[in-house]
């Protein structure tokens, strides 16, 4: 099977344990989206119901100061994902994600993810393992940043 999207996304922990057939099942739930520079993907505080995998471009991770000033706290590059927590919890978004350049991405909604979990349990388990890896890596990165900031 020659599938360029699978070849591109198979390096993401969420998809890395899926074979081409399993990915084809998941691909039916992915939705393509394009963002213009400075276009917002989602806003801190809003209800989250999807995650995104960046194919092309760069996204900025934005937090706001008490005075409302934008503070760029990170970036998301091609091959990375954002919004993973929205597939697992019902809490609001923890940051604003804005396109730093022209971006192409695919999204997976919570509803589609839950459907995959119920209709294709093996695929769902493999994707959950990948989500756990991503969230663990993000927690470790945050812990390292906090440690550096405290020890300055």
mmCIF file of C-alpha atoms in Angstrom, residues 11-134:
data_model
loop_
_atom_site.group_PDB
_atom_site.id
_atom_site.type_symbol
_atom_site.label_atom_id
_atom_site.label_comp_id
_atom_site.label_asym_id
_atom_site.label_seq_id
_atom_site.Cartn_x
_atom_site.Cartn_y
_atom_site.Cartn_z
ATOM 1 C CA UNK A 11 6.610 8.491 13.036
ATOM 2 C CA UNK A 12 4.101 10.039 15.443
ATOM 3 C CA UNK A 13 3.735 7.925 18.598
ATOM 4 C CA UNK A 14 -0.036 7.895 18.050
ATOM 5 C CA UNK A 15 0.324 6.145 14.697
ATOM 6 C CA UNK A 16 3.669 4.358 15.048
ATOM 7 C CA UNK A 17 2.133 1.083 16.266
ATOM 8 C CA UNK A 18 -0.479 0.941 13.485
ATOM 9 C CA UNK A 19 0.019 -1.195 10.403
ATOM 10 C CA UNK A 20 -1.113 0.185 7.003
ATOM 11 C CA UNK A 21 -4.569 -1.426 7.282
ATOM 12 C CA UNK A 22 -5.130 -0.016 10.771
ATOM 13 C CA UNK A 23 -4.008 3.406 9.599
ATOM 14 C CA UNK A 24 -6.445 3.236 6.670
ATOM 15 C CA UNK A 25 -9.270 2.771 9.182
ATOM 16 C CA UNK A 26 -8.042 5.794 11.160
ATOM 17 C CA UNK A 27 -7.469 7.879 8.022
ATOM 18 C CA UNK A 28 -11.216 7.813 7.354
ATOM 19 C CA UNK A 29 -11.608 9.837 10.570
ATOM 20 C CA UNK A 30 -8.934 12.452 9.798
ATOM 21 C CA UNK A 31 -9.905 15.833 8.379
ATOM 22 C CA UNK A 32 -7.552 18.079 6.407
ATOM 23 C CA UNK A 33 -7.312 21.742 7.305
ATOM 24 C CA UNK A 34 -5.223 24.694 6.170
ATOM 25 C CA UNK A 35 -4.335 27.753 8.253
ATOM 26 C CA UNK A 36 -3.130 31.112 6.984
ATOM 27 C CA UNK A 37 -0.371 32.916 8.897
ATOM 28 C CA UNK A 38 -1.705 34.306 12.205
ATOM 29 C CA UNK A 39 -4.915 32.241 11.931
ATOM 30 C CA UNK A 40 -5.905 30.669 15.261
ATOM 31 C CA UNK A 41 -6.375 26.901 15.462
ATOM 32 C CA UNK A 42 -7.840 27.102 18.968
ATOM 33 C CA UNK A 43 -7.923 29.530 21.875
ATOM 34 C CA UNK A 44 -6.905 29.102 25.501
ATOM 35 C CA UNK A 45 -9.960 28.533 27.678
ATOM 36 C CA UNK A 46 -12.277 27.254 24.960
ATOM 37 C CA UNK A 47 -13.773 23.773 24.977
ATOM 38 C CA UNK A 48 -11.490 21.297 23.208
ATOM 39 C CA UNK A 49 -12.912 18.550 21.024
ATOM 40 C CA UNK A 50 -10.103 17.710 18.573
ATOM 41 C CA UNK A 51 -6.364 17.299 18.245
ATOM 42 C CA UNK A 52 -4.203 18.221 15.257
ATOM 43 C CA UNK A 53 -1.147 16.783 13.498
ATOM 44 C CA UNK A 54 0.940 19.399 11.713
ATOM 45 C CA UNK A 55 1.997 18.324 8.217
ATOM 46 C CA UNK A 56 3.505 21.560 6.880
ATOM 47 C CA UNK A 57 4.417 24.859 8.554
ATOM 48 C CA UNK A 58 4.884 26.006 12.129
ATOM 49 C CA UNK A 59 2.425 26.806 14.907
ATOM 50 C CA UNK A 60 3.034 29.116 17.862
ATOM 51 C CA UNK A 61 1.961 28.190 21.378
ATOM 52 C CA UNK A 62 0.641 31.346 23.049
ATOM 53 C CA UNK A 63 -0.234 32.176 26.643
ATOM 54 C CA UNK A 64 -1.581 35.543 27.792
ATOM 55 C CA UNK A 65 -0.227 37.674 30.624
ATOM 56 C CA UNK A 66 -2.669 39.126 33.191
ATOM 57 C CA UNK A 67 -2.581 42.355 31.165
ATOM 58 C CA UNK A 68 -3.577 40.440 28.015
ATOM 59 C CA UNK A 69 -0.197 40.547 26.276
ATOM 60 C CA UNK A 70 0.641 37.560 24.055
ATOM 61 C CA UNK A 71 3.603 35.494 25.223
ATOM 62 C CA UNK A 72 4.978 32.848 22.862
ATOM 63 C CA UNK A 73 5.877 29.901 25.066
ATOM 64 C CA UNK A 74 6.682 27.343 22.391
ATOM 65 C CA UNK A 75 6.288 26.173 18.849
ATOM 66 C CA UNK A 76 4.965 23.118 17.075
ATOM 67 C CA UNK A 77 6.828 21.991 13.976
ATOM 68 C CA UNK A 78 5.854 19.739 11.091
ATOM 69 C CA UNK A 79 5.532 16.159 12.306
ATOM 70 C CA UNK A 80 4.350 17.190 15.769
ATOM 71 C CA UNK A 81 0.872 17.288 17.261
ATOM 72 C CA UNK A 82 -1.160 19.526 19.553
ATOM 73 C CA UNK A 83 -4.395 19.323 21.506
ATOM 74 C CA UNK A 84 -3.983 15.698 22.595
ATOM 75 C CA UNK A 85 -5.598 16.293 25.982
ATOM 76 C CA UNK A 86 -8.885 17.155 24.236
ATOM 77 C CA UNK A 87 -9.255 13.486 23.246
ATOM 78 C CA UNK A 88 -9.020 12.395 26.877
ATOM 79 C CA UNK A 89 -10.605 15.031 29.103
ATOM 80 C CA UNK A 90 -13.421 17.539 29.020
ATOM 81 C CA UNK A 91 -11.330 20.457 30.274
ATOM 82 C CA UNK A 92 -10.696 23.694 28.419
ATOM 83 C CA UNK A 93 -7.698 24.385 26.179
ATOM 84 C CA UNK A 94 -4.545 25.240 28.116
ATOM 85 C CA UNK A 95 -3.032 27.542 25.451
ATOM 86 C CA UNK A 96 -3.794 29.342 22.217
ATOM 87 C CA UNK A 97 -2.352 27.795 19.062
ATOM 88 C CA UNK A 98 -1.765 30.166 16.159
ATOM 89 C CA UNK A 99 -0.216 29.618 12.710
ATOM 90 C CA UNK A 100 3.252 31.168 12.443
ATOM 91 C CA UNK A 101 3.266 30.390 8.710
ATOM 92 C CA UNK A 102 1.024 28.779 6.116
ATOM 93 C CA UNK A 103 0.100 25.427 7.668
ATOM 94 C CA UNK A 104 -1.438 22.168 6.533
ATOM 95 C CA UNK A 105 -2.688 19.767 9.158
ATOM 96 C CA UNK A 106 -5.055 16.928 9.832
ATOM 97 C CA UNK A 107 -7.396 16.805 12.804
ATOM 98 C CA UNK A 108 -8.999 13.993 14.757
ATOM 99 C CA UNK A 109 -12.136 14.819 16.744
ATOM 100 C CA UNK A 110 -12.942 13.363 20.143
ATOM 101 C CA UNK A 111 -16.143 11.858 18.704
ATOM 102 C CA UNK A 112 -14.206 10.081 15.936
ATOM 103 C CA UNK A 113 -11.567 8.908 18.418
ATOM 104 C CA UNK A 114 -14.259 7.494 20.724
ATOM 105 C CA UNK A 115 -15.864 5.754 17.738
ATOM 106 C CA UNK A 116 -12.499 4.177 16.872
ATOM 107 C CA UNK A 117 -12.129 3.018 20.495
ATOM 108 C CA UNK A 118 -15.528 1.304 20.469
ATOM 109 C CA UNK A 119 -15.568 -0.036 16.892
ATOM 110 C CA UNK A 120 -11.875 -0.983 16.609
ATOM 111 C CA UNK A 121 -10.586 -1.687 20.145
ATOM 112 C CA UNK A 122 -7.145 -2.893 19.018
ATOM 113 C CA UNK A 123 -6.578 0.290 17.015
ATOM 114 C CA UNK A 124 -7.899 2.368 19.916
ATOM 115 C CA UNK A 125 -5.542 0.707 22.407
ATOM 116 C CA UNK A 126 -2.529 1.326 20.156
ATOM 117 C CA UNK A 127 -3.534 4.965 19.726
ATOM 118 C CA UNK A 128 -4.046 5.350 23.493
ATOM 119 C CA UNK A 129 -0.538 3.990 24.059
ATOM 120 C CA UNK A 130 0.762 6.611 21.646
ATOM 121 C CA UNK A 131 -1.185 9.368 23.401
ATOM 122 C CA UNK A 132 0.271 8.241 26.731
ATOM 123 C CA UNK A 133 3.784 8.472 25.273
ATOM 124 C CA UNK A 134 3.171 11.985 23.935
#
